[in-house]
Short mmCIF file of C-alpha atoms in Angstrom, two decimals:
data_model
loop_
_atom_site.label_atom_id
_atom_site.label_comp_id
_atom_site.label_asym_id
_atom_site.label_seq_id
_atom_site.Cartn_x
_atom_site.Cartn_y
_atom_site.Cartn_z
CA UNK A 124 -31.63 23.72 22.73
CA UNK A 125 -29.84 21.66 20.11
CA UNK A 126 -30.45 18.10 21.27
CA UNK A 127 -28.15 16.73 18.57
CA UNK A 128 -25.08 18.10 20.35
CA UNK A 129 -23.27 15.97 22.96
CA UNK A 130 -23.57 17.05 26.60
CA UNK A 131 -20.49 18.81 27.97
CA UNK A 132 -21.74 19.60 31.49
CA UNK A 133 -21.69 16.25 33.28
CA UNK A 134 -22.40 17.24 36.87
CA UNK A 135 -19.06 16.19 38.31
CA UNK A 136 -17.09 18.11 35.69
CA UNK A 137 -17.32 19.99 32.43
CA UNK A 138 -15.75 18.67 29.23
CA UNK A 139 -13.37 21.25 27.79
CA UNK A 140 -9.90 21.61 26.28
CA UNK A 141 -10.81 19.17 23.52
CA UNK A 142 -10.34 19.77 19.78
CA UNK A 143 -13.44 20.74 17.82
CA UNK A 144 -15.05 17.85 15.93
CA UNK A 145 -13.44 17.21 12.57
CA UNK A 146 -15.04 18.52 9.42
CA UNK A 147 -15.58 16.36 6.37
CA UNK A 148 -12.48 16.32 4.25
CA UNK A 149 -11.31 16.25 0.69
CA UNK A 150 -8.18 14.15 0.41
CA UNK A 151 -7.00 16.28 -2.52
CA UNK A 152 -7.87 19.89 -1.74
CA UNK A 153 -6.69 19.65 1.87
CA UNK A 154 -3.29 18.14 1.06
CA UNK A 155 -0.85 20.64 -0.41
CA UNK A 156 1.96 18.14 -0.58
CA UNK A 157 -0.14 15.75 -2.66
CA UNK A 158 -1.16 18.51 -5.04
CA UNK A 159 2.50 19.44 -5.57
CA UNK A 160 3.97 15.97 -6.04
CA UNK A 161 1.06 14.38 -7.89
CA UNK A 162 0.78 17.39 -10.17
CA UNK A 163 4.51 17.42 -10.91
CA UNK A 164 4.29 13.78 -11.99
CA UNK A 165 1.31 14.05 -14.29
CA UNK A 166 -1.55 12.85 -12.09
CA UNK A 167 -5.06 13.94 -13.05
CA UNK A 168 -5.92 16.58 -10.50
CA UNK A 169 -9.57 17.11 -11.41
CA UNK A 170 -10.28 13.40 -11.15
CA UNK A 171 -8.39 13.15 -7.86
CA UNK A 172 -10.31 16.10 -6.45
CA UNK A 173 -13.61 14.36 -7.19
CA UNK A 174 -12.40 11.07 -5.74
CA UNK A 175 -10.88 12.87 -2.75
CA UNK A 176 -14.25 14.40 -1.91
CA UNK A 177 -16.02 11.06 -2.18
CA UNK A 178 -13.44 9.22 -0.06
CA UNK A 179 -13.72 11.94 2.57
CA UNK A 180 -17.52 11.76 2.68
CA UNK A 181 -19.36 10.78 5.83
CA UNK A 182 -20.86 7.76 4.06
CA UNK A 183 -17.48 6.19 3.27
CA UNK A 184 -15.93 7.18 6.59
CA UNK A 185 -18.73 5.31 8.38
CA UNK A 186 -18.41 2.37 5.95
CA UNK A 187 -14.71 2.13 6.79
CA UNK A 188 -15.40 2.06 10.52
CA UNK A 189 -18.09 -0.59 10.04
CA UNK A 190 -15.84 -2.79 7.88
CA UNK A 191 -13.16 -2.75 10.59
CA UNK A 192 -15.53 -3.27 13.49
CA UNK A 193 -17.66 -6.06 12.01
CA UNK A 194 -14.91 -8.41 10.86
CA UNK A 195 -15.12 -10.88 7.97
CA UNK A 196 -16.63 -14.23 8.91
CA UNK A 197 -15.71 -17.55 7.36
CA UNK A 198 -18.63 -19.71 6.24
CA UNK A 199 -17.37 -23.14 5.21
CA UNK A 200 -20.68 -25.05 5.17
CA UNK A 201 -24.38 -24.41 4.78
CA UNK A 202 -26.92 -25.75 7.28
CA UNK A 203 -27.10 -29.09 5.45
CA UNK A 204 -23.34 -29.62 5.65
CA UNK A 205 -22.56 -28.76 2.03
CA UNK A 206 -19.36 -26.82 1.43
CA UNK A 207 -19.77 -23.20 0.42
CA UNK A 208 -16.29 -21.77 1.14
CA UNK A 209 -17.44 -18.17 1.40
CA UNK A 210 -16.52 -15.12 3.48
CA UNK A 211 -19.26 -12.81 4.70
CA UNK A 212 -18.50 -9.09 5.03
CA UNK A 213 -20.27 -6.10 6.53
CA UNK A 214 -22.04 -4.06 3.81
CA UNK A 215 -19.53 -1.29 4.51
CA UNK A 216 -16.78 -3.43 3.00
CA UNK A 217 -18.75 -3.78 -0.22
CA UNK A 218 -19.38 -0.02 -0.26
CA UNK A 219 -15.64 0.61 -0.08
CA UNK A 220 -14.85 -1.94 -2.78
CA UNK A 221 -17.43 -0.37 -5.08
CA UNK A 222 -16.14 3.13 -4.39
CA UNK A 223 -12.55 2.14 -5.13
CA UNK A 224 -13.31 0.34 -8.37
CA UNK A 225 -15.72 3.03 -9.58
CA UNK A 226 -13.06 5.66 -8.87
CA UNK A 227 -10.66 3.81 -11.15
CA UNK A 228 -8.27 2.42 -8.55
CA UNK A 229 -7.74 -0.74 -10.62
CA UNK A 230 -8.40 0.70 -14.08
CA UNK A 231 -7.15 4.27 -14.43
CA UNK A 232 -3.57 3.16 -15.08
CA UNK A 233 -4.69 1.08 -18.07
CA UNK A 234 -7.10 3.45 -19.86
CA UNK A 235 -4.48 4.77 -22.28
CA UNK A 236 -4.59 8.35 -21.02
CA UNK A 237 -1.66 10.27 -19.59
CA UNK A 238 -0.85 10.08 -15.89
CA UNK A 239 -2.67 6.82 -15.19
CA UNK A 240 -0.18 5.25 -12.77
CA UNK A 241 0.37 8.56 -10.97
CA UNK A 242 -3.39 8.95 -10.55
CA UNK A 243 -3.65 5.37 -9.33
CA UNK A 244 -0.79 5.99 -6.87
CA UNK A 245 -2.63 8.94 -5.36
CA UNK A 246 -5.69 6.74 -4.84
CA UNK A 247 -3.53 4.18 -3.02
CA UNK A 248 -2.46 7.06 -0.75
CA UNK A 249 -6.15 7.93 -0.21
CA UNK A 250 -7.18 4.35 0.48
CA UNK A 251 -4.47 3.90 3.12
CA UNK A 252 -5.99 6.83 5.00
CA UNK A 253 -9.59 5.68 4.59
CA UNK A 254 -9.43 1.89 5.09
CA UNK A 255 -6.17 0.05 4.35
CA UNK A 256 -7.58 -3.49 4.32
CA UNK A 257 -9.72 -2.93 1.25
CA UNK A 258 -6.61 -1.82 -0.65
CA UNK A 259 -5.37 -5.43 -0.88
CA UNK A 260 -7.87 -6.81 -3.43
CA UNK A 261 -7.94 -3.46 -5.25
CA UNK A 262 -4.16 -3.38 -5.61
CA UNK A 263 -3.92 -6.96 -6.80
CA UNK A 264 -6.63 -6.36 -9.38
CA UNK A 265 -4.69 -3.36 -10.70
CA UNK A 266 -1.40 -5.29 -10.74
CA UNK A 267 -2.77 -8.43 -12.41
CA UNK A 268 -3.47 -6.67 -15.70
CA UNK A 269 0.13 -6.68 -17.05
CA UNK A 270 0.75 -10.24 -15.83
CA UNK A 271 -2.16 -11.60 -17.87
CA UNK A 272 -0.69 -10.14 -21.04
CA UNK A 273 1.53 -13.22 -21.03
CA UNK A 274 -1.51 -15.31 -22.03
CA UNK A 275 -3.65 -13.52 -24.64
CA UNK A 276 -6.67 -15.84 -24.43
CA UNK A 277 -6.91 -15.13 -20.68
CA UNK A 278 -6.25 -11.45 -21.19
CA UNK A 279 -9.20 -11.23 -23.60
CA UNK A 280 -11.60 -12.70 -21.03
CA UNK A 281 -10.29 -11.18 -17.81
CA UNK A 282 -8.70 -7.79 -18.36
CA UNK A 283 -11.80 -6.04 -19.68
CA UNK A 284 -13.57 -7.04 -16.48
CA UNK A 285 -10.67 -6.21 -14.19
CA UNK A 286 -10.61 -2.68 -15.64
CA UNK A 287 -14.38 -2.14 -16.04
CA UNK A 288 -14.72 0.05 -12.95
CA UNK A 289 -17.62 -2.14 -11.83
CA UNK A 290 -17.83 -4.01 -8.53
CA UNK A 291 -19.68 -7.27 -9.09
CA UNK A 292 -19.49 -9.62 -6.06
CA UNK A 293 -21.99 -12.08 -7.53
CA UNK A 294 -21.19 -15.79 -7.29
CA UNK A 295 -20.84 -16.61 -10.94
CA UNK A 296 -18.15 -17.52 -13.50
CA UNK A 297 -16.15 -14.71 -15.05
CA UNK A 298 -18.04 -14.83 -18.35
CA UNK A 299 -21.24 -13.72 -16.61
CA UNK A 300 -19.76 -10.81 -14.66
CA UNK A 301 -19.67 -7.10 -15.41
CA UNK A 302 -16.56 -6.60 -13.30
CA UNK A 303 -14.02 -8.83 -11.60
CA UNK A 304 -11.25 -8.82 -9.02
CA UNK A 305 -8.12 -10.93 -8.96
CA UNK A 306 -6.06 -12.05 -5.98
CA UNK A 307 -2.78 -13.82 -5.38
CA UNK A 308 -1.82 -17.07 -3.61
CA UNK A 309 1.90 -17.81 -3.69
CA UNK A 310 3.23 -18.32 -0.16
CA UNK A 311 3.61 -21.81 1.30
CA UNK A 312 4.60 -22.85 4.83
CA UNK A 313 8.03 -24.21 4.03
CA UNK A 314 9.15 -21.48 1.65
CA UNK A 315 7.85 -18.05 2.56
CA UNK A 316 9.57 -15.64 0.17
CA UNK A 317 11.43 -18.55 -1.44
CA UNK A 318 8.63 -19.46 -3.83
CA UNK A 319 10.92 -21.85 -5.72
CA UNK A 320 10.51 -24.17 -2.71
CA UNK A 321 6.76 -24.44 -3.38
CA UNK A 322 5.36 -27.98 -3.45
CA UNK A 323 1.91 -27.40 -4.95
CA UNK A 324 1.70 -29.71 -7.97
CA UNK A 325 0.16 -28.96 -11.37
CA UNK A 326 -0.73 -31.83 -13.70
CA UNK A 327 -2.03 -31.49 -17.22
CA UNK A 328 -5.71 -32.16 -17.86
CA UNK A 329 -6.30 -31.66 -21.57
CA UNK A 330 -5.73 -28.02 -22.44
CA UNK A 331 -5.72 -27.05 -18.77
CA UNK A 332 -4.16 -28.15 -15.48
CA UNK A 333 -5.28 -29.43 -12.11
CA UNK A 334 -3.61 -28.10 -8.97
CA UNK A 335 -3.19 -29.91 -5.66
CA UNK A 336 -1.52 -28.35 -2.66
CA UNK A 337 -1.71 -25.82 0.17
CA UNK A 338 -1.16 -22.06 0.27
CA UNK A 339 -0.26 -20.50 3.60
CA UNK A 340 -1.41 -17.01 2.53
CA UNK A 341 -4.15 -16.22 0.05
CA UNK A 342 -4.99 -12.55 0.08
CA UNK A 343 -8.65 -11.64 -0.44
CA UNK A 344 -10.19 -15.11 -0.98
CA UNK A 345 -13.47 -13.71 -2.37
CA UNK A 346 -11.77 -12.51 -5.54
CA UNK A 347 -12.99 -14.05 -8.78
CA UNK A 348 -9.65 -15.68 -9.48
CA UNK A 349 -6.10 -16.00 -8.21
CA UNK A 350 -2.67 -15.92 -9.73
CA UNK A 351 -0.68 -18.71 -8.12
CA UNK A 352 2.49 -20.73 -8.53
CA UNK A 353 2.77 -24.52 -8.80
CA UNK A 354 5.29 -27.10 -9.91
CA UNK A 355 4.47 -28.35 -13.43
CA UNK A 356 6.47 -30.86 -15.42
CA UNK A 357 8.59 -28.04 -16.83
CA UNK A 358 9.21 -26.38 -13.46
CA UNK A 359 7.62 -23.64 -11.35
CA UNK A 360 4.79 -22.13 -13.40
CA UNK A 361 2.24 -19.36 -13.00
CA UNK A 362 -1.46 -20.23 -13.17
CA UNK A 363 -4.80 -18.47 -13.03
CA UNK A 364 -7.30 -20.30 -10.81
CA UNK A 365 -10.92 -19.14 -11.25
CA UNK A 366 -13.11 -19.40 -8.17
CA UNK A 367 -16.16 -20.44 -10.20
CA UNK A 368 -16.55 -22.83 -13.10
CA UNK A 369 -19.62 -23.19 -15.26
CA UNK A 370 -22.25 -24.73 -13.00
CA UNK A 371 -19.93 -25.57 -10.09
CA UNK A 372 -17.39 -24.30 -7.60
CA UNK A 373 -13.77 -24.88 -8.43
CA UNK A 374 -11.71 -27.16 -6.18
CA UNK A 375 -10.48 -24.31 -3.99
CA UNK A 376 -11.11 -24.89 -0.29
CA UNK A 377 -10.79 -22.24 2.41
CA UNK A 378 -9.14 -23.56 5.56
CA UNK A 379 -9.23 -20.61 7.94
CA UNK A 380 -8.98 -16.83 8.04
CA UNK A 381 -5.74 -15.39 9.36
CA UNK A 382 -5.95 -13.73 12.78
CA UNK A 383 -3.66 -10.81 11.95
CA UNK A 384 -2.20 -7.90 13.87
CA UNK A 385 -3.97 -5.43 11.60
CA UNK A 386 -5.56 -5.20 8.16
CA UNK A 387 -8.67 -6.56 9.82
CA UNK A 388 -11.21 -5.72 7.12
CA UNK A 389 -9.31 -7.90 4.65
CA UNK A 390 -10.01 -11.62 4.93
CA UNK A 391 -6.56 -13.10 4.36
CA UNK A 392 -6.82 -16.88 4.42
CA UNK A 393 -5.20 -20.27 4.06
CA UNK A 394 -6.45 -22.36 1.17
CA UNK A 395 -6.03 -25.78 -0.39
CA UNK A 396 -6.30 -26.77 -4.01
CA UNK A 397 -8.18 -30.04 -4.43
CA UNK A 398 -7.58 -30.73 -8.12
CA UNK A 399 -8.58 -27.15 -8.85
CA UNK A 400 -8.85 -26.35 -12.53
CA UNK A 401 -6.20 -23.80 -13.56
CA UNK A 402 -5.07 -22.00 -16.69
CA UNK A 403 -1.39 -21.58 -17.41
CA UNK A 404 -0.07 -18.00 -17.58
CA UNK A 405 3.20 -17.81 -19.48
CA UNK A 406 5.42 -20.76 -20.25
CA UNK A 407 6.04 -23.77 -18.03
CA UNK A 408 9.02 -23.13 -15.81
CA UNK A 409 8.71 -19.33 -16.19
CA UNK A 410 6.54 -18.83 -13.13
CA UNK A 411 8.70 -16.30 -11.32
CA UNK A 412 9.39 -14.32 -14.47
CA UNK A 413 5.65 -14.20 -15.21
CA UNK A 414 4.42 -13.27 -11.74
CA UNK A 415 7.15 -10.67 -11.20
CA UNK A 416 5.29 -8.16 -13.37
CA UNK A 417 2.40 -8.30 -10.91
CA UNK A 418 4.80 -8.05 -7.97
CA UNK A 419 6.50 -5.03 -9.57
CA UNK A 420 3.20 -3.15 -9.68
CA UNK A 421 2.06 -4.20 -6.21
CA UNK A 422 5.38 -2.93 -4.90
CA UNK A 423 4.54 0.52 -6.21
CA UNK A 424 1.48 0.42 -3.98
CA UNK A 425 3.58 -0.68 -1.00
CA UNK A 426 5.55 2.54 -1.52
CA UNK A 427 2.47 4.77 -1.47
CA UNK A 428 0.48 3.01 1.27
CA UNK A 429 2.95 3.86 4.09
CA UNK A 430 2.94 7.46 2.88
CA UNK A 431 -0.84 7.46 3.31
CA UNK A 432 -0.62 5.88 6.75
CA UNK A 433 1.93 8.48 7.84
CA UNK A 434 -0.28 11.24 6.50
CA UNK A 435 -3.29 9.92 8.44
CA UNK A 436 -1.30 9.77 11.68
CA UNK A 437 0.25 13.20 11.12
CA UNK A 438 -3.14 14.78 10.42
CA UNK A 439 -4.56 13.29 13.61
CA UNK A 440 -1.64 14.65 15.63
CA UNK A 441 -1.86 18.06 13.97
CA UNK A 442 -5.62 18.27 14.66
CA UNK A 443 -5.02 17.35 18.30
CA UNK A 444 -2.31 19.91 19.01
CA UNK A 445 -4.32 22.68 17.37
CA UNK A 446 -7.23 22.10 19.73
CA UNK A 447 -5.44 21.20 22.93
CA UNK A 448 -3.69 23.38 25.50
CA UNK A 449 -1.31 22.51 28.30
CA UNK A 450 0.72 24.65 30.69
CA UNK A 451 -1.34 27.68 29.57
CA UNK A 452 -0.31 27.38 25.92
CA UNK A 453 -1.76 25.65 22.90
CA UNK A 454 0.31 22.59 22.05
CA UNK A 455 0.81 23.78 18.49
CA UNK A 456 2.49 26.94 19.82
CA UNK A 457 5.06 25.13 21.94
CA UNK A 458 8.50 25.05 20.26
CA UNK A 459 9.38 21.45 21.08
CA UNK A 460 6.03 20.17 19.83
CA UNK A 461 6.44 22.17 16.63
CA UNK A 462 9.86 20.66 16.11
CA UNK A 463 8.50 17.13 16.50
CA UNK A 464 5.59 17.74 14.13
CA UNK A 465 7.77 19.38 11.51
CA UNK A 466 10.19 16.47 11.64
CA UNK A 467 7.32 14.00 11.14
CA UNK A 468 5.97 16.14 8.32
CA UNK A 469 9.30 15.96 6.49
CA UNK A 470 9.30 12.15 6.58
CA UNK A 471 5.67 12.03 5.48
CA UNK A 472 6.13 14.33 2.51
CA UNK A 473 9.37 12.61 1.56
CA UNK A 474 7.58 9.24 1.36
CA UNK A 475 4.87 10.75 -0.81
CA UNK A 476 7.34 12.57 -3.04
CA UNK A 477 9.44 9.54 -3.94
CA UNK A 478 6.33 7.43 -4.46
CA UNK A 479 4.77 9.89 -6.87
CA UNK A 480 8.04 10.32 -8.74
CA UNK A 481 8.23 6.57 -9.29
CA UNK A 482 4.58 6.41 -10.36
CA UNK A 483 5.47 9.02 -12.96
CA UNK A 484 8.30 6.74 -14.14
CA UNK A 485 5.76 3.90 -14.53
CA UNK A 486 3.78 6.19 -16.83
CA UNK A 487 6.66 7.06 -19.12
CA UNK A 488 7.17 4.46 -21.86
CA UNK A 489 10.92 4.67 -22.35
CA UNK A 490 13.74 2.34 -21.38
CA UNK A 491 15.35 4.61 -18.80
CA UNK A 492 12.08 5.27 -16.96
CA UNK A 493 11.26 1.57 -16.86
CA UNK A 494 14.74 0.82 -15.50
CA UNK A 495 14.39 3.56 -12.87
CA UNK A 496 10.99 2.21 -11.82
CA UNK A 497 12.45 -1.30 -11.44
CA UNK A 498 15.15 -0.30 -8.96
CA UNK A 499 13.31 2.67 -7.47
CA UNK A 500 10.29 0.80 -6.12
CA UNK A 501 12.55 -1.57 -4.20
CA UNK A 502 14.55 1.29 -2.67
CA UNK A 503 11.49 3.35 -1.78
CA UNK A 504 9.56 0.36 -0.44
CA UNK A 505 12.41 -0.34 1.95
CA UNK A 506 12.86 3.21 3.21
CA UNK A 507 9.21 4.29 3.38
CA UNK A 508 8.17 1.26 5.39
CA UNK A 509 11.10 1.45 7.79
CA UNK A 510 10.28 5.08 8.49
CA UNK A 511 6.52 4.50 8.69
CA UNK A 512 6.51 2.66 12.00
CA UNK A 513 8.52 5.32 13.83
CA UNK A 514 6.52 8.22 12.39
CA UNK A 515 3.22 6.67 13.44
CA UNK A 516 4.49 5.78 16.93
CA UNK A 517 5.63 9.38 17.45
CA UNK A 518 2.33 10.75 16.16
CA UNK A 519 0.50 8.47 18.59
CA UNK A 520 2.64 9.81 21.41
CA UNK A 521 1.63 13.36 20.49
CA UNK A 522 -1.90 12.48 21.62
CA UNK A 523 -0.64 11.03 24.88
CA UNK A 524 -2.90 8.43 26.48
CA UNK A 525 -5.71 9.34 24.10
CA UNK A 526 -3.61 8.06 21.21
CA UNK A 527 -3.61 4.59 22.78
CA UNK A 528 -7.41 4.42 22.87
CA UNK A 529 -9.35 2.57 20.17
CA UNK A 530 -11.87 5.42 19.83
CA UNK A 531 -9.14 7.25 17.94
CA UNK A 532 -7.75 5.93 14.64
CA UNK A 533 -4.21 5.76 16.01
CA UNK A 534 -4.18 2.10 17.18
CA UNK A 535 -5.55 0.98 13.81
CA UNK A 536 -2.96 3.01 11.92
CA UNK A 537 -0.19 1.71 14.18
CA UNK A 538 -1.21 -1.90 13.58
CA UNK A 539 -1.12 -1.27 9.84
CA UNK A 540 2.35 0.30 9.93
CA UNK A 541 4.47 -2.89 9.56
CA UNK A 542 2.32 -4.52 6.88
CA UNK A 543 3.69 -3.06 3.67
CA UNK A 544 7.24 -3.68 4.84
CA UNK A 545 6.40 -7.40 4.97
CA UNK A 546 4.07 -7.75 1.98
CA UNK A 547 5.82 -8.36 -1.36
CA UNK A 548 9.19 -8.88 0.27
CA UNK A 549 10.40 -8.02 3.77
CA UNK A 550 13.47 -5.89 4.38
CA UNK A 551 16.19 -8.45 3.72
CA UNK A 552 14.42 -9.75 0.61
CA UNK A 553 14.16 -6.22 -0.78
CA UNK A 554 17.80 -5.40 -0.07
CA UNK A 555 18.96 -8.57 -1.81
CA UNK A 556 16.64 -7.74 -4.69
CA UNK A 557 18.33 -4.34 -5.01
CA UNK A 558 21.72 -6.03 -5.34
CA UNK A 559 20.33 -8.57 -7.80
CA UNK A 560 18.75 -5.86 -9.95
CA UNK A 561 22.00 -3.93 -10.15
CA UNK A 562 23.84 -7.06 -11.30
CA UNK A 563 21.28 -8.42 -13.75
CA UNK A 564 19.98 -5.12 -15.08
CA UNK A 565 22.86 -2.63 -15.42
CA UNK A 566 20.44 -0.18 -17.03
CA UNK A 567 18.66 0.13 -13.67
CA UNK A 568 21.85 1.29 -11.98
CA UNK A 569 22.58 3.69 -14.84
CA UNK A 570 19.10 5.19 -14.68
CA UNK A 571 19.34 5.62 -10.92
CA UNK A 572 22.73 7.31 -11.06
CA UNK A 573 21.53 9.58 -13.86
CA UNK A 574 18.65 10.73 -11.68
CA UNK A 575 20.85 11.25 -8.64
CA UNK A 576 23.34 13.25 -10.69
CA UNK A 577 20.61 15.39 -12.24
CA UNK A 578 20.06 17.40 -9.04
CA UNK A 579 23.71 17.93 -8.08
CA UNK A 580 24.58 21.56 -7.60
CA UNK A 581 21.35 22.25 -5.71
CA UNK A 582 22.63 21.44 -2.20
CA UNK A 583 26.27 20.95 -1.27
CA UNK A 584 25.31 18.50 1.48
CA UNK A 585 23.52 16.29 -1.02
CA UNK A 586 26.50 16.45 -3.37
CA UNK A 587 28.83 15.44 -0.56
CA UNK A 588 26.59 12.53 0.46
CA UNK A 589 26.38 11.24 -3.12
CA UNK A 590 30.15 11.43 -3.43
CA UNK A 591 30.56 9.64 -0.10
CA UNK A 592 28.18 6.86 -1.18
CA UNK A 593 30.10 6.23 -4.39
CA UNK A 594 33.38 6.36 -2.48
CA UNK A 595 32.15 3.93 0.16
CA UNK A 596 30.78 1.48 -2.42
CA UNK A 597 32.71 1.77 -5.70
CA UNK A 598 31.25 -1.66 -6.41
CA UNK A 599 28.38 -3.61 -4.91
CA UNK A 600 28.75 -4.39 -1.20
CA UNK A 601 29.00 -7.76 0.48
CA UNK A 602 25.61 -9.17 1.37
CA UNK A 603 26.01 -8.29 5.05
CA UNK A 604 26.11 -4.57 4.13
CA UNK A 605 23.09 -4.70 1.85
CA UNK A 606 20.82 -2.83 4.29
CA UNK A 607 23.26 0.04 4.78
CA UNK A 608 23.82 0.29 1.04
CA UNK A 609 20.08 0.21 0.30
CA UNK A 610 19.25 2.79 2.95
CA UNK A 611 21.92 5.14 1.64
CA UNK A 612 20.70 4.87 -1.96
CA UNK A 613 17.06 5.21 -0.91
CA UNK A 614 17.80 8.38 1.05
CA UNK A 615 19.59 9.85 -1.95
CA UNK A 616 16.73 8.88 -4.27
CA UNK A 617 14.18 10.45 -1.93
CA UNK A 618 16.27 13.60 -1.58
CA UNK A 619 16.47 13.89 -5.36
CA UNK A 620 12.69 13.65 -5.66
CA UNK A 621 12.23 16.37 -3.04
CA UNK A 622 14.80 18.66 -4.62
CA UNK A 623 12.85 18.36 -7.88
CA UNK A 624 9.32 19.02 -6.60
CA UNK A 625 9.17 20.05 -2.93
CA UNK A 626 9.48 23.53 -1.42
CA UNK A 627 13.01 24.33 -0.33
CA UNK A 628 12.10 24.13 3.37
CA UNK A 629 11.13 20.47 3.01
CA UNK A 630 13.91 19.46 0.61
CA UNK A 631 16.63 21.18 2.59
CA UNK A 632 15.23 19.81 5.83
CA UNK A 633 15.38 16.27 4.49
CA UNK A 634 18.87 16.64 3.07
CA UNK A 635 20.26 18.17 6.24
CA UNK A 636 18.69 15.75 8.69
CA UNK A 637 18.38 12.50 6.73
CA UNK A 638 21.10 12.61 4.08
CA UNK A 639 23.76 14.65 5.85
CA UNK A 640 22.69 13.11 9.17
CA UNK A 641 22.80 16.33 11.20
CA UNK A 642 20.37 15.12 13.84
CA UNK A 643 19.78 12.89 16.83
CA UNK A 644 18.12 9.50 16.75
CA UNK A 645 14.44 10.32 17.24
CA UNK A 646 11.72 12.62 15.95
CA UNK A 647 12.26 16.25 16.95
CA UNK A 648 15.96 15.74 17.65
CA UNK A 649 16.83 18.17 14.87
CA UNK A 650 18.05 21.70 14.35
CA UNK A 651 17.78 24.19 11.51
CA UNK A 652 14.46 22.91 10.21
CA UNK A 653 12.35 25.74 8.86
CA UNK A 654 9.55 24.68 11.15
CA UNK A 655 7.06 27.43 10.34
CA UNK A 656 7.28 26.86 6.58
CA UNK A 657 6.96 23.08 6.96
CA UNK A 658 3.98 23.22 9.30
CA UNK A 659 2.24 25.81 7.15
CA UNK A 660 1.77 23.04 4.55
CA UNK A 661 -0.47 21.20 7.02
CA UNK A 662 -2.83 24.14 7.54
CA UNK A 663 -6.18 23.88 5.78
CA UNK A 664 -7.82 27.08 4.65
#
């Protein structure tokens, strides 16, 4: 007898009609859509295959569960009453941080080789499936690199450590560390997204500054430093606040950890600056212009993360229906269930496709690609995150009552679903940003329209929708229509990415049901999807 196997004969009943236990996975080799879209946009497949195997290993899967179950704990004081301002994590959290940095999550985009941002984007997609909370400090570390180029003396000290691929959580100043992470603290109570309303004050102290004020959200407070905004004499300015100074802690005080809906493994916090020493990044008064480069790159990750969350939910639903029968038929063989799953698969692959296309634009060093990336990440962030919540809710429903139980990953994934739609600009902020970009950067609009026009002639329904969009909005809409306008453009952008790199069954399915609108309101309320071809992409050999 194999005593390692769970008991299925329980006396009162036998356990049956349950899916077989999941095998270990490789996030690359078992995802055909990722291989297609990442490969088409220059990502490094061999590297992603190695990372995909590691992220799918039993060791990291258990570490992810541990990091979520044993939540971060705030430790403000030691036993003698001295302030320590630390957060304690389960060792699993540190395992995940080390795995991400060693894989190149924060560094591969900056190593000078081709396909760096596309490879990074695929790892964001992995991380969202493995443990989304750890992605926050990893993403900010990746995105801080271009922002620090505004201050060469800081870049020299920090960027080599941010991109070292080493996880070094030791409590020591940056000069003594092999690797470093960098967070962000911008939001204040009274302003929210309106950072120009910030009241944190910066006063000169020799060559540096001292900050005093409160930040309502500081993501990942155990990072080695934070990019933050404060009011200097010349106006709102960007600063780098190190957590440690030589021989002492900086004047950064943790107030409390946020009790959030999801993202539990990440210790988001409120902080106060008590005359914290800070280094200016960029010119005084240019705070928004300086920090926006970091925001631009974090927004790329908020495009890919919902794609990863959708993929995780879809895989769970697909595994369930393949191992479960009802009314004398396997669920996967029932036409209505197949229609629902295929519809969810189209949304999931569409989110991945547009994200990888934009990551490829980040990699190309030409004016048109940079302009496309600027407008594209806003459009895709809006659409992917709006679709994410519905896709995950429908996938949860596929499992029935079991999907509502915490022993499955579905509640965790569902709680994560709204996050990336809020982080780095909620829906209205993003839509207004789209309008602002089209006014202030005409090249962004030109690059977008060039891309949309490049796939005309492939599908008459797409051509008609593009023509209708231009006819409806020959000029920018009034603010009240900004969501409709943004959704329309984002659907066209996503359709263009699918037409370029997806199989015809997926591209045509998206165009017919999302762009042409030949469908009902909810998942599965569709016709003419090539269901068998779409679902075949989910099968693992």
